[in-house]
Coordinates of C-alpha atoms in Angstrom, one line a residue:
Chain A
X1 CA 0.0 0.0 0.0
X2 CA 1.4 3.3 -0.8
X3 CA 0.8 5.2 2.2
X4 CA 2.1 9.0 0.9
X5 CA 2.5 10.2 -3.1
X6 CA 3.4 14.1 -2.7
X7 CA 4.8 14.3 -5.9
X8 CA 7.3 11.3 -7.8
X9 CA 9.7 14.4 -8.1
X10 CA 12.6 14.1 -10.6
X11 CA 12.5 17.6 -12.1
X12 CA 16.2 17.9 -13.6
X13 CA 15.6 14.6 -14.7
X14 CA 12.2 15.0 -16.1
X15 CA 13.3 18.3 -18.2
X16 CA 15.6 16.0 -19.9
X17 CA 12.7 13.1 -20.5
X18 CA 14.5 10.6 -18.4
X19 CA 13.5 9.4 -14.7
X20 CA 16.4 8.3 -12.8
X21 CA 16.6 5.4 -11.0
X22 CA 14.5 5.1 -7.4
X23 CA 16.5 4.8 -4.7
X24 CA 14.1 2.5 -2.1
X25 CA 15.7 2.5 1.4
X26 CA 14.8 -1.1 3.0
X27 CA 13.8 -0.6 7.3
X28 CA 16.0 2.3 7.4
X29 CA 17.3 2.6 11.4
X30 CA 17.9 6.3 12.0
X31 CA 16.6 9.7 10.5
X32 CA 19.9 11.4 9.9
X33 CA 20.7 8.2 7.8
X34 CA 17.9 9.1 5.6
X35 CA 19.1 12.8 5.1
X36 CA 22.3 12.2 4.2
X37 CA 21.3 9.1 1.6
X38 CA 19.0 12.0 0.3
X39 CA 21.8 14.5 -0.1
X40 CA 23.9 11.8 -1.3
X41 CA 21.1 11.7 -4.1
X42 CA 20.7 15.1 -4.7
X43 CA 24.6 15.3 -5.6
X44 CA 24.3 13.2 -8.3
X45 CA 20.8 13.9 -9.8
X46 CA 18.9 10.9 -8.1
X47 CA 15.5 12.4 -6.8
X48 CA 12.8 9.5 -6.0
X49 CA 13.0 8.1 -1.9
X50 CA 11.4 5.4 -1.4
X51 CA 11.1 4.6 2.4
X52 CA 10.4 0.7 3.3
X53 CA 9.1 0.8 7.4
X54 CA 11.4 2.8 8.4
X55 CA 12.2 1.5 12.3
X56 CA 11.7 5.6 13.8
X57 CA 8.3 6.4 12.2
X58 CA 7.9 8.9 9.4
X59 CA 7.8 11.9 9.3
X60 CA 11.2 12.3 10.9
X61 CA 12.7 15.6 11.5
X62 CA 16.2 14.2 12.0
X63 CA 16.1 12.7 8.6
X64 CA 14.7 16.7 7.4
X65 CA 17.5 17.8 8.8
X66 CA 20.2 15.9 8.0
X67 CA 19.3 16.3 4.6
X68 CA 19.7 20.3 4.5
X69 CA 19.3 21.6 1.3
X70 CA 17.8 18.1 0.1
X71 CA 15.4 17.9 2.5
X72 CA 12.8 18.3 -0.5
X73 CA 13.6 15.0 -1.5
X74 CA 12.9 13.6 2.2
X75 CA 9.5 15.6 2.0
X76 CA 8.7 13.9 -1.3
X77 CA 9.9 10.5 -0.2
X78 CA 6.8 7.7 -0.9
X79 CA 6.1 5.1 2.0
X80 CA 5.7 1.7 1.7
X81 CA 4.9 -1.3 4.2
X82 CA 7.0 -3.6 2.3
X83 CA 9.4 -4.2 -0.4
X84 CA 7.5 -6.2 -2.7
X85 CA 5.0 -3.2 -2.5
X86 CA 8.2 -0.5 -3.3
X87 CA 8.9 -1.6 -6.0
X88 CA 5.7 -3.3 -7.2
X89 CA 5.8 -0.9 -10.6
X90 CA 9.3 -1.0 -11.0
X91 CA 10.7 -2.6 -14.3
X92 CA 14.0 -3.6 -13.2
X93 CA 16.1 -3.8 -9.8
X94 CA 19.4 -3.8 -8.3
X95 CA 20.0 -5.1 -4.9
X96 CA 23.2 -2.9 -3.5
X97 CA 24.8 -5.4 -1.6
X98 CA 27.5 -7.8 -0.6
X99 CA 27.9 -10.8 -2.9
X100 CA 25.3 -13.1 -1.2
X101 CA 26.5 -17.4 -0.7
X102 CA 22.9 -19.3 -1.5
X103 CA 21.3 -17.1 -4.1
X104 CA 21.7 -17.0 -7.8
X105 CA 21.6 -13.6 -8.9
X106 CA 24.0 -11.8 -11.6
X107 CA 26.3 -9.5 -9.4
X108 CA 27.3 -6.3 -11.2
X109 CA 29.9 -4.1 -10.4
X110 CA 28.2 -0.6 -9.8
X111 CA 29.3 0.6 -13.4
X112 CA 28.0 -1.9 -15.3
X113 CA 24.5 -1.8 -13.0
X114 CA 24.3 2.1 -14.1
X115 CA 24.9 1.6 -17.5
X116 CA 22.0 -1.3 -17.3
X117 CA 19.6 1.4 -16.2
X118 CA 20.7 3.8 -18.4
X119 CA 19.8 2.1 -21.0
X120 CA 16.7 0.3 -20.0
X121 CA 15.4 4.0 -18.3
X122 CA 16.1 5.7 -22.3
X123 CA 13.9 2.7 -23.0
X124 CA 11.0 4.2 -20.9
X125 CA 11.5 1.7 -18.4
X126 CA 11.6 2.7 -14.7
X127 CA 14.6 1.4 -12.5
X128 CA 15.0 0.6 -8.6
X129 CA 18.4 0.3 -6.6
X130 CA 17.6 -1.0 -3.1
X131 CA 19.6 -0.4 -0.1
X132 CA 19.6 -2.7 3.3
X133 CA 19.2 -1.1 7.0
X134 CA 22.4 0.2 8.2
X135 CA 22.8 -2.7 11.1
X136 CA 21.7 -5.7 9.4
X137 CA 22.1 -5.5 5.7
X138 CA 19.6 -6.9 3.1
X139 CA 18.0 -10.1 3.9
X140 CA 17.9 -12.9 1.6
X141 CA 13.6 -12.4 0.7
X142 CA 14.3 -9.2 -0.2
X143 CA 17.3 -9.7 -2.4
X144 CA 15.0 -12.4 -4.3
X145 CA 12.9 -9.7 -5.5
X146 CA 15.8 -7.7 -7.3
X147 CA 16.9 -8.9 -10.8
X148 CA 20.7 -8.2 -9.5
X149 CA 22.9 -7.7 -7.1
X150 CA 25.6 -4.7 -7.0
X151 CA 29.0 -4.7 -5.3
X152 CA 31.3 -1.8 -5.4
X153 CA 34.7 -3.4 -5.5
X154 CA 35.9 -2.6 -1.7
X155 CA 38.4 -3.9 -0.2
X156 CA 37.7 -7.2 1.6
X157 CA 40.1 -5.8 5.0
X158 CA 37.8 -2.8 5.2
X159 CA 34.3 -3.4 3.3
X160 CA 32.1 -1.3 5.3
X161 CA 30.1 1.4 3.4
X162 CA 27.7 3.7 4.9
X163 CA 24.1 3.9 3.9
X164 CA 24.8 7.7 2.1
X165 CA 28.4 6.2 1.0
X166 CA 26.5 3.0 -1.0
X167 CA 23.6 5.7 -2.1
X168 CA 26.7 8.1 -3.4
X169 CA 28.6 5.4 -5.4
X170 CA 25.5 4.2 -7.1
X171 CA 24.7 8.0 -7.7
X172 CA 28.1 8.9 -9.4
X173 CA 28.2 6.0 -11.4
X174 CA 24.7 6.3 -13.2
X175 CA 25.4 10.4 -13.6
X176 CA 28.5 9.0 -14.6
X177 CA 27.1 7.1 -17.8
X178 CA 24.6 9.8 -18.5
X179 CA 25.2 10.9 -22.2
X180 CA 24.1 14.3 -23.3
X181 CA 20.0 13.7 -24.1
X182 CA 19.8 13.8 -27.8
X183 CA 22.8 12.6 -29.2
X184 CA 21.4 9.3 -28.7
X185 CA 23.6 6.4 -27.2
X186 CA 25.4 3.8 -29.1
X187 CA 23.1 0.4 -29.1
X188 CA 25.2 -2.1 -27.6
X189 CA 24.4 -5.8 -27.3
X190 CA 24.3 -6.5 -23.7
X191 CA 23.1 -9.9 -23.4
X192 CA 20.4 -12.3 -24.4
X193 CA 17.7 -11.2 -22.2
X194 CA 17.8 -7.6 -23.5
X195 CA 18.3 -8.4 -27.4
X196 CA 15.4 -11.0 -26.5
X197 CA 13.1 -7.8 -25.3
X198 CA 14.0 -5.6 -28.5
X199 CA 13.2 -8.6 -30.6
X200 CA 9.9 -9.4 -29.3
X201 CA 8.7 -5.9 -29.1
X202 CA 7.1 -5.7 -25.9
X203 CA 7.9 -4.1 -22.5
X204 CA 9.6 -5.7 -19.7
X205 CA 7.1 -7.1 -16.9
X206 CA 6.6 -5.0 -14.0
X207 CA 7.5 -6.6 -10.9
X208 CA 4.0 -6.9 -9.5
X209 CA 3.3 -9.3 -12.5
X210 CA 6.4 -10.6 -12.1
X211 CA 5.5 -11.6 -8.3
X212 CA 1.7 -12.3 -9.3
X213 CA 3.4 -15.4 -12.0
X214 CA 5.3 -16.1 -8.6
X215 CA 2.3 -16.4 -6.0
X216 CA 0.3 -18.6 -9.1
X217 CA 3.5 -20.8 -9.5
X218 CA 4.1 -21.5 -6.2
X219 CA 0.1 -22.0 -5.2
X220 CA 0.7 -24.3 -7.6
X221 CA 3.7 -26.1 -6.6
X222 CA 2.3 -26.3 -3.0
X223 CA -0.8 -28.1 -4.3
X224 CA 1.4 -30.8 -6.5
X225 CA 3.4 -31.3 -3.1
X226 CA 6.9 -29.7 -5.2
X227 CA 7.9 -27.3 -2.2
X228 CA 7.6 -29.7 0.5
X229 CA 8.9 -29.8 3.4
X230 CA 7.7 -26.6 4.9
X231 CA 11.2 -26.2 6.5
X232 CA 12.7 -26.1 3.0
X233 CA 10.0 -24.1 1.2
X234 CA 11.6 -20.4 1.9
X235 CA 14.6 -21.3 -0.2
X236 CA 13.3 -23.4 -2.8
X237 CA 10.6 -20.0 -3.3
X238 CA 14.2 -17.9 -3.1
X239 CA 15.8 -20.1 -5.9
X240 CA 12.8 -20.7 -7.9
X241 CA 12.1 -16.6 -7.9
X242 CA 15.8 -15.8 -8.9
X243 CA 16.0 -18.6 -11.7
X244 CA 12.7 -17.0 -13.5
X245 CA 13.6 -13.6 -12.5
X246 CA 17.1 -14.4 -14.5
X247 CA 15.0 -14.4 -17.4
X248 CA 14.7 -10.4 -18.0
X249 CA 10.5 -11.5 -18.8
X250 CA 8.7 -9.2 -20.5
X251 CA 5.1 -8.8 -19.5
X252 CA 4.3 -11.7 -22.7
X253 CA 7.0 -14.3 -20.6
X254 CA 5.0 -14.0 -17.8
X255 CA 0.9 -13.9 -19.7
X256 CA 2.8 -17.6 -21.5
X257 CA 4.6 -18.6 -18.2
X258 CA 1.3 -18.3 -16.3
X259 CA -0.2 -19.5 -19.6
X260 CA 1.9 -23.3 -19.2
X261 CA 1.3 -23.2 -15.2
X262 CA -2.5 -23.0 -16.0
X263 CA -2.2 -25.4 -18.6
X264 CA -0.1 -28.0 -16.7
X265 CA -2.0 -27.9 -13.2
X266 CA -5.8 -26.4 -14.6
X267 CA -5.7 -29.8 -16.5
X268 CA -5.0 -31.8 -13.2
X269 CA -7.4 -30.0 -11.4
X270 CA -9.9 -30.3 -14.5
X271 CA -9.5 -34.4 -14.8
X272 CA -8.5 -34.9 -11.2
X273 CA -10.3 -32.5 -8.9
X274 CA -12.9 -29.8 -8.4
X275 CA -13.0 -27.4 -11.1
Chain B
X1 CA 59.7 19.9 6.7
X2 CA 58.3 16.3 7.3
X3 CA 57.6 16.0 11.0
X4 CA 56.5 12.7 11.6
X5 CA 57.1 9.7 9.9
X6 CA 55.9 6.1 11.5
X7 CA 56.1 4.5 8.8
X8 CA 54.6 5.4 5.2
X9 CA 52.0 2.4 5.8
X10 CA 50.4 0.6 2.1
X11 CA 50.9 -2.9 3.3
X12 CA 48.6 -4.6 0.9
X13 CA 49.9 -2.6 -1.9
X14 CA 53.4 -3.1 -1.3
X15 CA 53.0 -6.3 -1.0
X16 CA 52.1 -6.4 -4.6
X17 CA 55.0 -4.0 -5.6
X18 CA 52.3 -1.2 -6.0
X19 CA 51.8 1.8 -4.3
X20 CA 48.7 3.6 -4.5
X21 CA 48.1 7.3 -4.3
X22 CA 49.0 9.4 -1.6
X23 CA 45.9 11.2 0.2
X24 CA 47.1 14.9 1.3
X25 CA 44.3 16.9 3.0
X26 CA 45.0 20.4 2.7
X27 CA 44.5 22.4 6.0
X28 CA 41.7 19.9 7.3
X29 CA 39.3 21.5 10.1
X30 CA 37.3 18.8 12.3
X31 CA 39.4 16.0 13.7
X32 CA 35.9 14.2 12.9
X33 CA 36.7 14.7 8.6
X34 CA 39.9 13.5 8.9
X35 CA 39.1 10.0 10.9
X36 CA 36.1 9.6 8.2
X37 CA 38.5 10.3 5.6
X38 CA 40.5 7.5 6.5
X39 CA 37.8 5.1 6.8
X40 CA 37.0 6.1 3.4
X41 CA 40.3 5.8 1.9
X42 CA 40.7 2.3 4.1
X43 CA 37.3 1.0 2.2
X44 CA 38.9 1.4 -1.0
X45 CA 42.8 0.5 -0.2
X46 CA 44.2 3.6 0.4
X47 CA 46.7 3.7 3.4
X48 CA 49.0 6.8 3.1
X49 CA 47.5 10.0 4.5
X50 CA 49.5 13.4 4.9
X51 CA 48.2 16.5 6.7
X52 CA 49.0 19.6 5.7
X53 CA 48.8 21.9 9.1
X54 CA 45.1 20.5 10.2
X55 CA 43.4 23.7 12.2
X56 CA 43.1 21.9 15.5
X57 CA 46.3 20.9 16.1
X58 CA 47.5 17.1 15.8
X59 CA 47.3 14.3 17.5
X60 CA 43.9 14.8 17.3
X61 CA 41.5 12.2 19.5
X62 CA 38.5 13.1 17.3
X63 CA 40.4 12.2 14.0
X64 CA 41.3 8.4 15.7
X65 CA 37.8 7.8 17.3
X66 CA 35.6 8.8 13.9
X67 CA 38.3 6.5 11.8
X68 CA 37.0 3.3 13.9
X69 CA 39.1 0.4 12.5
X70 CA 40.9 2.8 9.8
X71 CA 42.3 4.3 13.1
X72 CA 45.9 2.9 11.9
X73 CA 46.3 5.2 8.7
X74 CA 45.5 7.8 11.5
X75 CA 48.1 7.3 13.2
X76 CA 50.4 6.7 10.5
X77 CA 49.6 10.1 9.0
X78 CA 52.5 12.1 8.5
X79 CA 52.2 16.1 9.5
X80 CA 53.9 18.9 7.1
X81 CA 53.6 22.5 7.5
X82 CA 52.9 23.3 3.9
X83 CA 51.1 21.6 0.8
X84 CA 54.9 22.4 -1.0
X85 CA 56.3 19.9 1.3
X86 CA 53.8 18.0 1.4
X87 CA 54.3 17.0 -2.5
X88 CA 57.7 17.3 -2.4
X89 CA 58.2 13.9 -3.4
X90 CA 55.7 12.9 -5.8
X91 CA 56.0 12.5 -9.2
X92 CA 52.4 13.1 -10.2
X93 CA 49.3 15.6 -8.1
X94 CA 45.8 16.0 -8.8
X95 CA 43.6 18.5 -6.9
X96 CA 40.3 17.6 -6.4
X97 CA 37.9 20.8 -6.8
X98 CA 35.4 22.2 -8.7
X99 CA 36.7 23.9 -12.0
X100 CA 38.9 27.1 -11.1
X101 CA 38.0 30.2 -13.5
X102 CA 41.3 32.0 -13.7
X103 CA 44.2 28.9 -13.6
X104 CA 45.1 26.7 -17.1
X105 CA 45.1 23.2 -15.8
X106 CA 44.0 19.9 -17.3
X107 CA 40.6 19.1 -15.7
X108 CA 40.3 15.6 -15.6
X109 CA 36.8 13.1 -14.4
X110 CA 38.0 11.1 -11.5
X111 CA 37.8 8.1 -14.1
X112 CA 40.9 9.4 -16.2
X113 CA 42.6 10.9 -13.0
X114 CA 42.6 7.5 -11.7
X115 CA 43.6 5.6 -14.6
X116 CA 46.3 8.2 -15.3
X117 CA 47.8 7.6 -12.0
X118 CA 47.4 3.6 -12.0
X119 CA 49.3 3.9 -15.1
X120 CA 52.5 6.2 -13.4
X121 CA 52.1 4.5 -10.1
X122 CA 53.2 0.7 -12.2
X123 CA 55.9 2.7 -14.0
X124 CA 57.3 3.5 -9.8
X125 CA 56.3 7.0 -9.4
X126 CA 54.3 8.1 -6.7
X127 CA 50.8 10.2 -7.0
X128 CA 49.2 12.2 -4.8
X129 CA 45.8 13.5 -4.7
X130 CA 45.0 17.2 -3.1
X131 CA 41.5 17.8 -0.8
X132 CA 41.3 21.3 0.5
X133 CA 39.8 22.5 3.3
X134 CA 36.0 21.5 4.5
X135 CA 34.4 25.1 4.2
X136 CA 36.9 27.8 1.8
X137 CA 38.0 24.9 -0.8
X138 CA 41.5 24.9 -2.0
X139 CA 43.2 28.0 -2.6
X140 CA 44.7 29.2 -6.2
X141 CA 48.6 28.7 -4.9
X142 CA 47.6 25.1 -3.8
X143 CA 46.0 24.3 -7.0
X144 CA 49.0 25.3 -8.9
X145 CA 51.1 22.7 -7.6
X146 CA 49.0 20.1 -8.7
X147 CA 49.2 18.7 -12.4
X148 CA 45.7 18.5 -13.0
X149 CA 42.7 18.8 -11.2
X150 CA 39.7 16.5 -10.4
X151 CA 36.2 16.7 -10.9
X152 CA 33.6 14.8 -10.0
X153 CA 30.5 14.9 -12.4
X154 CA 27.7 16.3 -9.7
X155 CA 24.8 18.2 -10.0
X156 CA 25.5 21.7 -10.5
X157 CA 22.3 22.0 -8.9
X158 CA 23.8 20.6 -5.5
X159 CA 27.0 20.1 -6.0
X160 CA 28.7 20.0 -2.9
X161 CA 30.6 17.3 -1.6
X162 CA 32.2 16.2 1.8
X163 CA 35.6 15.5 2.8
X164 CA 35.1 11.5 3.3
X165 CA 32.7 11.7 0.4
X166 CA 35.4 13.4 -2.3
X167 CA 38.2 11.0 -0.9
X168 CA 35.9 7.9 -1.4
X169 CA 35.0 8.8 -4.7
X170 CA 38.6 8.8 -5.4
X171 CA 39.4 6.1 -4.1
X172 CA 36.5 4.0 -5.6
X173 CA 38.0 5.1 -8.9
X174 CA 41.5 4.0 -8.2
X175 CA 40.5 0.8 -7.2
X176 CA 38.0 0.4 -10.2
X177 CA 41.0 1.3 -12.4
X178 CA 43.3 -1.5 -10.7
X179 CA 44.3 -4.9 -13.3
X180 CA 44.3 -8.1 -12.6
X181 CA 48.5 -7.8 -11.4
X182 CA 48.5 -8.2 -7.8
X183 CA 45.8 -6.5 -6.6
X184 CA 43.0 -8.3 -7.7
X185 CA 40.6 -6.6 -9.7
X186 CA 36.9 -7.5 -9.4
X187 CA 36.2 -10.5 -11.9
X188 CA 35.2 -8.6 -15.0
X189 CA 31.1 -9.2 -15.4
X190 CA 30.4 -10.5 -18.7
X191 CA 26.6 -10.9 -18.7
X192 CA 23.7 -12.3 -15.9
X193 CA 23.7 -16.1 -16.9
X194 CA 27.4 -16.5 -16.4
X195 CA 27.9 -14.6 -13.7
X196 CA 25.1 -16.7 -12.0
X197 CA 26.4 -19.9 -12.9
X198 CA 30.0 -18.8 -11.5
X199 CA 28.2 -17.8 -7.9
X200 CA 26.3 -21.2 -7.9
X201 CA 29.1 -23.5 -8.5
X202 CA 27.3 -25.7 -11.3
X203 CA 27.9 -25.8 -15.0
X204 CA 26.0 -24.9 -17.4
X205 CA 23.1 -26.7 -19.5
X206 CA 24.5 -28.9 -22.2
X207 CA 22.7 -28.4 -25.5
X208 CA 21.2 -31.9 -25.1
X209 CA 20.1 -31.3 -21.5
X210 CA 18.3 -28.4 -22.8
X211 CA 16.3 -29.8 -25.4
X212 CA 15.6 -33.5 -23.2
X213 CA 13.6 -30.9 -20.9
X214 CA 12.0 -29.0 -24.4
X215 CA 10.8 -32.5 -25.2
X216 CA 9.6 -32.9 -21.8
X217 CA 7.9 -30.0 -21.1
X218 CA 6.0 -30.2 -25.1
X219 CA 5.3 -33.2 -24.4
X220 CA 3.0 -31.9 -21.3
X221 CA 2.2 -29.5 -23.0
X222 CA 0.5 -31.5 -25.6
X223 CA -1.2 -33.7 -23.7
X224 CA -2.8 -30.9 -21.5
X225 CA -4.3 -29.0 -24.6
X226 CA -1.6 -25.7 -24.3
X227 CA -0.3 -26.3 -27.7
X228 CA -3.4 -26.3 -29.6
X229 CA -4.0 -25.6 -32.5
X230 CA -2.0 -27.8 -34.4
X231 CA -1.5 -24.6 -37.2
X232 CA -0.4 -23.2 -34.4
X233 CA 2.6 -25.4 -32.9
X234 CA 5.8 -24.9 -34.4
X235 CA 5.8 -21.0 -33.7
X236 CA 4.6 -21.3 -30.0
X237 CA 7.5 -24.2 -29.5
X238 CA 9.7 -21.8 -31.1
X239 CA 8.8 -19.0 -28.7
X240 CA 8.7 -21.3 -25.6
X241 CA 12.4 -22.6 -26.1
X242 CA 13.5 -19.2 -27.0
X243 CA 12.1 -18.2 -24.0
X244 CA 13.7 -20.6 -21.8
X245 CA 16.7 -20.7 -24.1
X246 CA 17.5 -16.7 -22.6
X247 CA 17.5 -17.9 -19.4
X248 CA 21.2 -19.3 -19.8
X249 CA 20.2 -22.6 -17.3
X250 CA 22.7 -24.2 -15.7
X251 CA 22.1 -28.1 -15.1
X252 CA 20.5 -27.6 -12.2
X253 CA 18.2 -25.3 -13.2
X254 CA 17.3 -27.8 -15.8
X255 CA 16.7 -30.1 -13.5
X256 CA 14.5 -27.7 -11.2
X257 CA 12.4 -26.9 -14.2
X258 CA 12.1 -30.4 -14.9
X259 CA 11.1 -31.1 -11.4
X260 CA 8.5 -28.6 -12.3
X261 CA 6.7 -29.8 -14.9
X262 CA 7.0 -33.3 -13.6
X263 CA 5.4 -31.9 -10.4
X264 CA 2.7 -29.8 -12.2
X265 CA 1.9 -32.5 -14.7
X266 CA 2.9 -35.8 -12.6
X267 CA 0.5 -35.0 -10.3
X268 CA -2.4 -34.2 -13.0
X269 CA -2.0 -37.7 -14.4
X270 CA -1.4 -39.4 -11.3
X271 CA -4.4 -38.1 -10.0
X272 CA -7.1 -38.1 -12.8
X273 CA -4.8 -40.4 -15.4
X274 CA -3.6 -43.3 -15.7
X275 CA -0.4 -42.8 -14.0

């Protein structure tokens, strides 16, 4: 449920016919956090908070103040009970975080995650990055909703970054790959599941039907006993989410996906059962 | 005149015969920027800090307590009374500041400053890079000991950066530019499927793996009416293994989608077939 909508924001960007990339803060802890991830943003052109429970309420003056001159970005910021809600419209997602050891999930170096959204945002397409809470870091449910991961190449001895520190990286790198509008960047071929979306002419799935083919599929798979045992059902769901999630599905994947799900268990239930 | 010198630090890069740029903060104010600068250089494998006449006086308790574990490059900061001597032996400087109206210098992006000095510091010589003070900036006389000056691409809408921030920025950069010699770059990314197959540990799908679970999952698909009408079959088939073709599957995704349609299917005949 969206909770606040003063406003998506993105003016700079929006004179130039190009929304940058939301930045979707996951339980942030404390206020000042927020504000300085926001003026973190505001240095390089990011202007779309997203807010994820954050632990301290909101409103929060700390974060309005910590932010200073960027504190319209704070007052613009949307609020969201969950993730999966955050970035429910969203067509593609980064995860900024460190490499994780049970998931499957391309890890990109920040560069090559900016110049991803570049391209897909000149495409029309609207791009998240999502950042953990300060304490904890991202946990594995949420990082299944992102279509990657991003590392910025630290050094292992000293790997901490800050919440504004991982916000500013992310933001110099995709002002970094920002080519002046109108000279029109170079097509590249960057992989099958992006020639496969220019080929087919249609758009990229939002991640709400993205995770509606999920809830089918698995309501599925729990009928036809696949995910059993209940202990081992959270990862197989992770696993199964990050292998079709791999795909890059435009909104036609997921109508056929759901399409061969139907097919395969409607039939069962159609001979077999109630229907 | 150098007045302290324990030790000149860079143990990971000496180790591999490398050493990286030299951070010189140019009349620093608050012990507080200093310690965060450190931390910042520390995340990205900078270890040599000099000080050029900080306001408050050094030792400074502030500067060690804010650099937490990057308290060592603190301490092994070495103090000089003026940014002259403070360059004194380097071979190459860039001053990091927003363009100066009135001095003829190369302005370089921090990605060509970076590679520029990755390139001098394998031929032996030492870099440096110049961060003036928090609040006045660097002054003209400093910025004309420096070879070029740096840049960071920000809003000119809100351009302003911190201490920590400029000298992570930096250092981010240097490390992005490091190769493979030594230092260990991060594995170059060279598109979602493969980096997902590197994280999982499996191989990925023969050709004939591929197509054994095509025939298996037309085969289902057939009997439960999905590819109908007959017209109609070749292109869907076509679409469907494209589809599944742009996922890059590794064997054991292979197997998981197998497990799928057995489990979607199995079930179907077991209950209202023949089994």
């Amino acid at each position: 449920m969206r909770k606040q909508t003063k406003g998506a924001g993105a003016p700079a960007a929006a004179a130039a016919g190009l929304r940058p990339p939301v930045v979707v803060l996951v339980n942030p802890q404390l206020g000042e956090n927020i504000g300085t991830a926001a003026r973190a943003m505001a240095n390089f052109g990011l202007t779309e908070l997203r807010l994820v429970a954050p632990r301290d309420g909101w409103p929060n003056d700390k974060a309005v103040a910590a932010a200073a001159a960027a504190a319209p970005i704070v007052h613009a910021a949307q609020l969201f009970d969950s993730t999966r809600e955050a970035v429910a419209d969203l067509h593609y997602v980064a995860a900024t975080t460190a490499r994780p050891r049970d998931l499957v999930k391309p890890v990109l170096a920040p560069d090559s995650a900016a110049r991803e959204m570049d391209a897909r945002c000149r495409e029309g397409q609207r791009c998240g990055l999502l950042f953990g809470p300060e304490k904890s870091g991202m946990d594995n449910d949420t990082i299944a909703l992102a279509d990657a991961i991003v590392t910025a190449p630290v050094d292992p001895v000293y790997p901490s970054l800050n919440l504004a520190q991982a916000v500013l990286l992310m933001g110099y790198e995709w002002r970094r790959q920002l080519k002046p509008a109108g000279l029109g960047r170079q097509t590249e071929f960057d992989g099958p599941a992006r020639e496969g979306l220019r080929m087919q002419g249609t758009r990229p799935a939002k991640r709400d039907e993205l995770v509606g083919f999920f809830d089918h599929l698995e309501a599925e798979l729990d009928r036809s006993g696949f995910l059993y045992p209940p202990e081992k059902r959270p990862a197989m769901v992770r696993n199964l989410r990050s292998l079709f999630l791999r795909l890059g599905a435009t909104e036609q994947d997921v109508r056929t996906l759901r399409g061969i799900v139907s097919s395969l268990a409607g039939d069962r239930r159609g001979r077999g059962g109630t229907s």
